[in-house]
XYZ file of N, CA and C in Angstrom:
357
model
N 0.812 -1.203 -0.059
C 0.051 0.028 -0.010
C 0.887 1.230 0.007
N 0.638 2.089 -0.957
C 1.414 3.367 -0.940
C 0.515 4.586 -0.506
N 1.112 5.439 0.121
C 0.469 6.549 0.627
C 0.868 7.813 -0.286
N -0.076 8.490 -0.921
C 0.185 9.619 -1.720
C 0.695 10.734 -0.886
N 1.835 11.278 -1.253
C 2.387 12.450 -0.563
C 3.309 12.062 0.678
N 3.522 10.788 0.907
C 4.232 10.281 2.060
C 5.753 10.817 1.988
N 6.234 10.799 0.799
C 7.708 11.256 0.659
C 7.828 12.733 1.011
N 6.778 13.480 0.588
C 6.816 14.970 0.836
C 6.755 15.191 2.392
N 5.914 14.516 3.106
C 5.752 14.613 4.560
C 7.108 14.188 5.221
N 7.689 13.117 4.722
C 8.927 12.587 5.301
C 10.012 13.640 5.201
N 10.105 14.332 4.012
C 11.074 15.368 3.805
C 10.948 16.492 4.760
N 9.717 16.877 4.942
C 9.316 17.936 5.925
C 9.708 17.524 7.329
N 9.339 16.331 7.663
C 9.663 15.904 9.080
C 11.190 15.840 9.271
N 11.968 15.481 8.279
C 13.406 15.438 8.444
C 14.035 16.771 8.713
N 13.338 17.845 8.099
C 13.861 19.232 8.283
C 13.402 19.726 9.613
N 12.393 19.202 10.138
C 11.793 19.717 11.325
C 12.702 19.754 12.546
N 13.400 18.671 12.807
C 14.362 18.579 13.976
C 15.406 19.683 13.905
N 15.969 19.969 12.746
C 16.977 21.028 12.590
C 16.310 22.402 12.923
N 15.079 22.607 12.336
C 14.514 23.888 12.494
C 14.089 24.162 14.013
N 13.581 23.081 14.602
C 13.195 23.182 16.014
C 14.405 23.594 16.921
N 15.433 22.891 16.665
C 16.630 23.109 17.398
C 17.192 24.487 17.192
N 17.185 24.972 16.018
C 17.626 26.406 15.752
C 16.767 27.371 16.509
N 15.452 27.189 16.347
C 14.521 28.120 16.962
C 14.670 28.076 18.508
N 14.762 26.898 19.062
C 14.817 26.828 20.464
C 16.174 27.299 21.001
N 17.246 27.081 20.259
C 18.534 27.719 20.651
C 18.433 29.225 20.708
N 17.793 29.821 19.679
C 17.597 31.255 19.706
C 16.829 31.745 20.829
N 15.795 30.987 21.154
C 14.923 31.367 22.326
C 15.760 31.226 23.628
N 16.408 30.241 23.739
C 17.311 30.136 24.986
C 18.327 31.212 25.111
N 18.995 31.563 23.925
C 19.888 32.639 24.025
C 19.215 33.950 24.383
N 18.090 34.256 23.871
C 17.300 35.451 24.187
C 16.873 35.521 25.657
N 16.421 34.357 26.224
C 16.013 34.256 27.572
C 17.233 34.397 28.540
N 18.322 33.810 28.068
C 19.569 33.882 28.942
C 20.039 35.381 29.042
N 20.066 36.045 27.879
C 20.519 37.529 27.884
C 19.492 38.294 28.780
N 18.209 37.980 28.714
C 17.224 38.740 29.543
C 17.453 38.461 30.990
N 17.803 37.210 31.287
C 18.169 36.883 32.634
C 19.339 37.639 33.242
N 20.341 37.668 32.429
C 21.557 38.477 32.746
C 21.260 39.905 33.069
N 20.479 40.501 32.133
C 20.005 41.970 32.293
C 19.177 42.123 33.706
N 18.278 41.216 33.860
C 17.465 41.320 35.085
C 18.305 41.060 36.395
N 19.191 40.205 36.355
C 20.068 39.930 37.537
C 20.987 41.146 37.825
N 21.378 41.867 36.793
C 22.300 43.009 36.964
C 21.498 44.122 37.526
N 20.198 44.128 37.306
C 19.389 45.213 37.937
C 19.179 44.933 39.372
N 18.991 43.691 39.706
C 18.684 43.200 41.120
C 19.776 43.053 42.010
N 21.114 42.947 41.464
C 22.153 42.711 42.410
C 22.393 43.742 43.395
N 22.586 43.456 44.622
C 22.737 44.522 45.742
C 24.060 45.259 45.462
N 24.032 46.610 45.754
C 25.098 47.442 45.549
C 25.162 48.321 46.837
N 26.359 48.661 47.144
C 26.555 49.450 48.457
C 27.538 48.922 49.392
N 27.316 49.114 50.678
C 28.180 48.671 51.758
C 28.279 47.199 51.909
N 27.257 46.425 51.488
C 27.352 44.998 51.787
C 28.030 44.210 50.711
N 28.696 44.851 49.765
C 29.450 44.077 48.743
C 30.890 44.640 48.825
N 31.726 43.982 48.038
C 33.146 44.447 48.033
C 33.304 45.769 47.507
N 34.413 46.464 47.752
C 34.655 47.826 47.427
C 34.866 48.115 46.040
N 35.040 47.155 45.154
C 35.394 47.404 43.755
C 34.142 47.891 42.934
N 32.955 47.530 43.368
C 31.778 48.116 42.685
C 31.502 47.582 41.302
N 32.092 46.575 41.030
C 32.069 45.961 39.702
C 31.185 44.635 39.711
N 30.335 44.465 40.635
C 29.584 43.148 40.775
C 28.679 42.930 39.598
N 28.151 44.124 38.953
C 27.311 43.876 37.749
C 28.031 43.420 36.645
N 29.279 43.758 36.496
C 30.194 43.337 35.317
C 30.480 41.872 35.483
N 30.417 41.282 36.706
C 30.754 39.930 36.871
C 29.659 38.937 36.435
N 28.410 39.419 36.218
C 27.329 38.563 35.830
C 27.439 38.467 34.264
N 27.706 37.322 33.780
C 27.962 37.070 32.378
C 27.104 35.910 31.857
N 26.932 35.993 30.541
C 26.274 34.832 29.939
C 27.086 34.316 28.665
N 27.061 33.101 28.451
C 27.803 32.544 27.351
C 26.973 31.540 26.531
N 27.083 31.563 25.240
C 26.337 30.589 24.430
C 27.237 29.318 24.281
N 26.753 28.197 24.616
C 27.527 26.943 24.430
C 27.346 26.400 23.007
N 28.258 25.568 22.576
C 28.086 25.038 21.139
C 26.886 24.215 20.944
N 26.408 23.648 22.045
C 25.194 22.731 22.022
C 23.854 23.509 21.985
N 23.914 24.795 22.027
C 22.783 25.648 21.963
C 22.361 26.144 23.373
N 22.813 25.537 24.403
C 22.372 26.099 25.729
C 23.075 27.455 26.000
N 22.510 28.049 27.044
C 22.983 29.439 27.342
C 23.373 29.286 28.843
N 24.600 29.605 29.261
C 24.994 29.478 30.594
C 25.101 30.898 31.138
N 24.444 31.107 32.310
C 24.539 32.320 32.969
C 25.416 32.163 34.287
N 26.432 32.921 34.336
C 27.331 32.906 35.539
C 27.034 34.180 36.317
N 26.537 33.988 37.561
C 26.172 35.045 38.400
C 27.254 35.687 39.206
N 28.552 35.192 39.001
C 29.648 35.732 39.623
C 29.796 35.202 41.066
N 30.880 35.617 41.692
C 31.262 35.133 43.039
C 30.248 35.584 44.139
N 29.548 36.597 43.874
C 28.624 37.271 44.919
C 27.355 36.352 45.121
N 27.039 35.479 44.136
C 25.814 34.732 44.190
C 25.815 33.817 45.403
N 27.104 33.482 45.934
C 27.206 32.612 47.178
C 27.744 33.351 48.232
N 28.659 34.379 48.139
C 29.291 35.051 49.158
C 28.380 35.890 50.011
N 27.421 36.645 49.355
C 26.464 37.566 50.011
C 25.752 36.876 51.032
N 25.079 35.738 50.748
C 24.178 35.148 51.631
C 24.618 33.821 52.171
N 25.859 33.441 51.919
C 26.340 32.117 52.434
C 26.219 31.082 51.375
N 26.580 29.824 51.784
C 26.680 28.765 50.745
C 25.320 28.317 50.298
N 24.334 28.337 51.187
C 22.940 28.002 50.862
C 22.031 29.107 51.347
N 20.850 29.100 50.829
C 19.876 30.115 51.340
C 19.392 30.913 50.189
N 18.694 31.951 50.508
C 18.125 32.819 49.400
C 19.216 33.581 48.670
N 19.119 33.674 47.318
C 20.028 34.407 46.513
C 19.269 35.674 46.140
N 19.640 36.751 46.729
C 18.751 37.935 46.633
C 18.633 38.511 45.245
N 19.511 38.151 44.293
C 19.232 38.754 42.852
C 19.103 37.569 41.894
N 19.440 36.362 42.222
C 19.339 35.196 41.296
C 17.917 34.693 41.345
N 17.391 34.315 42.434
C 16.082 33.711 42.555
C 14.969 34.610 42.060
N 14.920 35.899 42.417
C 13.891 36.750 41.897
C 13.957 36.813 40.366
N 15.096 36.955 39.840
C 15.246 36.999 38.349
C 14.695 35.726 37.711
N 15.034 34.616 38.289
C 14.584 33.288 37.801
C 13.075 33.229 37.870
N 12.543 33.672 38.915
C 11.144 33.526 39.144
C 10.350 34.460 38.178
N 10.808 35.590 38.016
C 10.149 36.533 37.057
C 10.132 36.047 35.662
N 11.258 35.504 35.185
C 11.437 35.109 33.827
C 11.029 33.645 33.591
N 10.647 32.791 34.502
C 10.411 31.426 34.186
C 9.242 31.193 33.262
N 8.096 31.911 33.495
C 6.902 31.735 32.581
C 7.233 32.244 31.233
N 7.901 33.350 31.158
C 8.201 34.056 29.925
C 9.157 33.111 29.133
N 10.091 32.514 29.707
C 11.004 31.658 28.999
C 10.235 30.423 28.502
N 9.372 29.798 29.279
C 8.606 28.697 28.761
C 7.653 29.049 27.569
N 7.108 30.249 27.696
C 6.214 30.682 26.514
C 7.103 30.920 25.288
N 8.290 31.537 25.487
C 9.170 31.831 24.323
C 9.661 30.491 23.682
N 9.900 29.482 24.424
C 10.268 28.160 23.865
C 9.117 27.571 23.053
N 7.934 27.552 23.710
C 6.734 27.076 23.033
C 6.509 27.740 21.726
N 6.575 29.069 21.758
C 6.386 29.797 20.522
C 7.496 29.423 19.440
N 8.630 29.192 19.874
C 9.785 28.865 18.947
C 9.464 27.526 18.341
N 9.030 26.524 19.177
C 8.615 25.262 18.590
C 7.492 25.324 17.596
N 6.465 26.018 17.955
C 5.277 26.120 17.040
C 5.702 26.820 15.826
N 6.556 27.879 15.864
C 7.015 28.619 14.711
C 7.790 27.680 13.712
N 8.640 26.827 14.399
C 9.438 25.895 13.545
C 8.504 24.856 12.874
N 7.476 24.394 13.558
C 6.610 23.426 12.897
C 5.813 24.111 11.786
N 5.348 25.295 12.001
C 4.617 26.016 11.039
C 5.457 26.262 9.743
N 6.704 26.674 10.022
C 7.693 26.918 8.854
C 7.995 25.651 8.076
N 8.054 24.609 8.818
C 8.411 23.331 8.196
C 7.264 22.859 7.280
N 6.028 22.967 7.747
C 4.962 22.458 6.990
C 4.290 23.428 6.086
N 4.631 24.697 6.186
C 3.962 25.643 5.188
C 4.820 25.953 3.977
N 6.099 25.517 4.106
C 6.918 25.865 2.912
C 7.760 24.771 2.400
């Protein structure tokens, strides 16, 4: 039994994985950059941090080759509040952006599927 158009669907499905990965990688990068910006706004400044005043510069983000985005919150993410416990600028930033990141990834997947099957 042959299915009419099966080869066309299989070609589109083979392209889907690459498109989804590209779109999700872009969404992860954008969310990571937004997380870095938000954490830089929330980091405590003043007498409770070291005298160099460059704690905002130590929060960085890097894109990994596998598409993930690593955010380094710097040495103050543990020094300010101890080894465990509330992280005064990390946890609020993560909480604020969690829903937004999930929605961004869902939109990226939907966009990739639509692009794959519309063209």
